[in-house]
Short mmCIF file of C-alpha atoms in Angstrom, two decimals:
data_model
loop_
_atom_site.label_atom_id
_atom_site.label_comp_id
_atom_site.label_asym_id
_atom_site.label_seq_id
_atom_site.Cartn_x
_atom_site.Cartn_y
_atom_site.Cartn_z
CA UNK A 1 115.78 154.72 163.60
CA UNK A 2 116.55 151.04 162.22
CA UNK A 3 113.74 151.06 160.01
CA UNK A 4 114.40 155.07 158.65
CA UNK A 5 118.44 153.56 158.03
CA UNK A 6 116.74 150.38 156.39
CA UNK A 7 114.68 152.68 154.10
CA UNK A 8 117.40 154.84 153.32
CA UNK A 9 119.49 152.06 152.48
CA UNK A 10 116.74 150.95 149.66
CA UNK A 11 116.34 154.52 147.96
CA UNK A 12 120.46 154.45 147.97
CA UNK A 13 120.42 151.21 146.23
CA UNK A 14 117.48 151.98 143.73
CA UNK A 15 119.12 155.24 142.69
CA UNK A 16 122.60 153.08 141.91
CA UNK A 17 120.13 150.80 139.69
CA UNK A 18 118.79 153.18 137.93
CA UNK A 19 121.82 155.03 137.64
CA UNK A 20 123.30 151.62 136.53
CA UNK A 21 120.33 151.12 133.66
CA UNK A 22 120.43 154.50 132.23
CA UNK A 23 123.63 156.38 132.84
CA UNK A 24 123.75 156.21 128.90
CA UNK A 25 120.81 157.21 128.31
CA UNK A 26 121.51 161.19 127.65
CA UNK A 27 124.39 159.89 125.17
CA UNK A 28 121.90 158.40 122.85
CA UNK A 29 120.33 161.77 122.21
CA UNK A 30 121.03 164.85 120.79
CA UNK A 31 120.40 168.00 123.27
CA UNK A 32 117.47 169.13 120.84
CA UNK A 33 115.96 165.81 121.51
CA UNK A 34 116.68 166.02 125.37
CA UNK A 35 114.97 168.91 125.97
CA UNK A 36 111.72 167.86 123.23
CA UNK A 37 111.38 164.90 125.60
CA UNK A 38 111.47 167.13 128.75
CA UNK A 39 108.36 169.31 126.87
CA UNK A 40 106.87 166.30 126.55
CA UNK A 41 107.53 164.96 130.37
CA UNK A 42 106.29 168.39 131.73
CA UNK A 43 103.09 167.89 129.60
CA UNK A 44 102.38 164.35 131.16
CA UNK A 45 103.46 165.12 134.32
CA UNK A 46 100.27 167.51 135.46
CA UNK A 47 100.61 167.92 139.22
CA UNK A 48 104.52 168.39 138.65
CA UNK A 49 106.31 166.25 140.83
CA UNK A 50 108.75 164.74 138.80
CA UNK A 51 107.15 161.42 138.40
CA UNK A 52 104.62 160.25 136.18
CA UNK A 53 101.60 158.67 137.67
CA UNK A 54 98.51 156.78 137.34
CA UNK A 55 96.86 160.30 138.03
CA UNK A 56 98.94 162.30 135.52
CA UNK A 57 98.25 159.81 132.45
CA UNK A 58 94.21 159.87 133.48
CA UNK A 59 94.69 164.14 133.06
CA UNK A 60 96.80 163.72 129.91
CA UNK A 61 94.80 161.53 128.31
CA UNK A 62 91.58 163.64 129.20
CA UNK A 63 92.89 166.70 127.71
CA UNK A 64 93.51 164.70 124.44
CA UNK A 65 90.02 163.70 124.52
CA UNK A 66 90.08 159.83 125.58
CA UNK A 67 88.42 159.92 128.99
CA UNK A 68 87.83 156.40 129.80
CA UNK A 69 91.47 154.80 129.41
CA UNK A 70 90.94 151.10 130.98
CA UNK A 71 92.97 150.65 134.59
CA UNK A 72 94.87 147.97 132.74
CA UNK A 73 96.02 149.95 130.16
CA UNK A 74 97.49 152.75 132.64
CA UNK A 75 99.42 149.93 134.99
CA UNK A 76 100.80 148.32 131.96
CA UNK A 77 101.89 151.88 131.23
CA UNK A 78 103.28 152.26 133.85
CA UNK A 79 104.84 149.00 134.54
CA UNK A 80 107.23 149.30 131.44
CA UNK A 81 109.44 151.67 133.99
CA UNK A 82 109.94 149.09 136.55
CA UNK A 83 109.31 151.76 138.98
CA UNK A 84 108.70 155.08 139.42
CA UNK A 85 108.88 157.36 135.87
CA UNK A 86 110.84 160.33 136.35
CA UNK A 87 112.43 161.95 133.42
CA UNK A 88 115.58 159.87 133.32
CA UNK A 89 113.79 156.42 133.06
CA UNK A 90 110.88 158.55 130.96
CA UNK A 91 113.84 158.58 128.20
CA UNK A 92 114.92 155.43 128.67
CA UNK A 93 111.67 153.64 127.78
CA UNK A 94 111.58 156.18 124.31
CA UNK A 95 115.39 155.24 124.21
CA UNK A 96 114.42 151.37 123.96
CA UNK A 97 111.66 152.19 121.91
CA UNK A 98 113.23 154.33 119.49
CA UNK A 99 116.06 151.93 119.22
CA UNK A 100 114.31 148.98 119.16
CA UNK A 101 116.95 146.51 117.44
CA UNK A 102 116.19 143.15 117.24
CA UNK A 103 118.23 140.66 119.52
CA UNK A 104 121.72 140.12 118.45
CA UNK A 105 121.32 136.42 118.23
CA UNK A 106 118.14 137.06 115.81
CA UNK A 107 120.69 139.34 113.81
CA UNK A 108 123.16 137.19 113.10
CA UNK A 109 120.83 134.20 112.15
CA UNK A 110 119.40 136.88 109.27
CA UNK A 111 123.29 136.81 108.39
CA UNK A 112 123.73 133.28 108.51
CA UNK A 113 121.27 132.89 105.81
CA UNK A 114 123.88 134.53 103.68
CA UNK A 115 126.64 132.76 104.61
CA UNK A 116 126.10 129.24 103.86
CA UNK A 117 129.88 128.37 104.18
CA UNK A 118 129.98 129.68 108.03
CA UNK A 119 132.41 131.84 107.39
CA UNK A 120 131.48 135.01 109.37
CA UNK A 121 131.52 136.90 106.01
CA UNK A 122 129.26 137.91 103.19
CA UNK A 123 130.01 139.12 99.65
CA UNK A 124 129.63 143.27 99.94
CA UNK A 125 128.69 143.17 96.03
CA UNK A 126 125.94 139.93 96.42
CA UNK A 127 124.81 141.95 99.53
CA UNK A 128 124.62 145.52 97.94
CA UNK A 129 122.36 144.14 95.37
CA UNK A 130 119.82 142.65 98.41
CA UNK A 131 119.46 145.75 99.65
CA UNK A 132 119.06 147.94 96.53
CA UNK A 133 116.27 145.22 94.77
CA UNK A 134 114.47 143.19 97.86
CA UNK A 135 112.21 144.07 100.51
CA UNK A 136 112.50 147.46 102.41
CA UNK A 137 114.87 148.40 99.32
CA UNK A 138 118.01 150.88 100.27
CA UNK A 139 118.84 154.13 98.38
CA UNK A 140 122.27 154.06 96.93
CA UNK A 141 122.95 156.60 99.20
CA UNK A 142 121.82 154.56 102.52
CA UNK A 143 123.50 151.27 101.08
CA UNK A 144 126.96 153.25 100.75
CA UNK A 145 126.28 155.09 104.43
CA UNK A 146 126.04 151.44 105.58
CA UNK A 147 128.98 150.30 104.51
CA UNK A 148 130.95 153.51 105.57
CA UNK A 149 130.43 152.13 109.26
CA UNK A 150 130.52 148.21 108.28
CA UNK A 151 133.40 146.43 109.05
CA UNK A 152 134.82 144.24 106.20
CA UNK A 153 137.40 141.67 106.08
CA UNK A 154 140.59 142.08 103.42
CA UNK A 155 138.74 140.75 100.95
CA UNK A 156 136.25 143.20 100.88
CA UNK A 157 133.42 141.47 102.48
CA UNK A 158 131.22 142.32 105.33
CA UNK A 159 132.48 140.99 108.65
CA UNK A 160 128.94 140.72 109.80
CA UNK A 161 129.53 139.21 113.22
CA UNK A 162 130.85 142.66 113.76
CA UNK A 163 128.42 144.66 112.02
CA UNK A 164 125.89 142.83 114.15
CA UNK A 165 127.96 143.92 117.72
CA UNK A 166 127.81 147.33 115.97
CA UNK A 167 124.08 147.55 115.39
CA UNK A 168 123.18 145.93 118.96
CA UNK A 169 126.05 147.62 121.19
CA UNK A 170 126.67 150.69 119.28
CA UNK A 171 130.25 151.56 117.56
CA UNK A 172 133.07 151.62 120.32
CA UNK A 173 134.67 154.61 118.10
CA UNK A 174 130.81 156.65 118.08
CA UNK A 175 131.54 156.64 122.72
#
């Protein structure tokens, strides 16, 4: 009886965690979305249990036409869910994929380079013109939907120590 309570006890307090890790996670999607990435858990999911396992990636990867998918490959598949895969932590992992920010730390250095003074701000103007002319350039339209949701200072510039809590943590207003 001990070791049934014992056992118990451990499913209780892995269901809290992973209520814990990804009681968000249906907020980061549109319903359309939701129920694309059910379609798409039902298709790897072949015996229909509600977890995704070494088994059903073998099948699903068969019927796309790759029948000799390394063991290594499938456990570091699986691995990435830090336990079993049901549908919940099946969106999470395409939640942290799909988001896939950089670290806010690596974020704000990027900003730093911009702001030689230290001053937690950068000119909107010098900055519009980066991202209209260098690199990955930005449509006039996408610089201008930036700054709709960037914070700026009284001055007019970007408050990008903000910006950055806003791109890694999501806008407090957006919950």
């Amino acid at each position: 009886m001990a070791s049934r309570k014992a056992g118990t006890r451990g499913k209780v307090a892995a269901a809290k965690q992973a209520h814990r890790g990804s009681s968000n996670v249906f907020s980061m999607f549109e319903q359309a979305q939701i129920q694309e990435f059910k379609e798409a858990f039902s298709c790897i999911d072949q015996n229909r249990d509600g977890i995704i396992s070494k088994s059903d990636l073998k099948e699903t990867y068969s019927q796309l036409g790759r029948a000799n998918v390394p063991e290594e490959e499938l456990d570091e598949m699986l691995q990435e869910g830090k336990g079993p895969i049901n549908f919940t932590v099946f969106l999470t992992l395409f939640g942290e994929k799909l988001n896939g920010t950089d670290p806010e730390e690596s974020i704000l250095s990027a900003f730093r380079m911009f702001d030689p003074s230290g001053s937690g701000v950068v000119n909107k103007e010098e900055f519009k013109q980066l991202l209209l002319t260098q690199a990955d350039k930005f449509s006039p339209a996408e610089v201008e939907q930036m700054f709709s949701l960037t914070p700026m200072d009284l001055s007019g510039n970007i408050d990008y120590k903000s910006l950055c809590y806003i791109i890694t943590h999501g806008d407090e207003k957006e919950e």
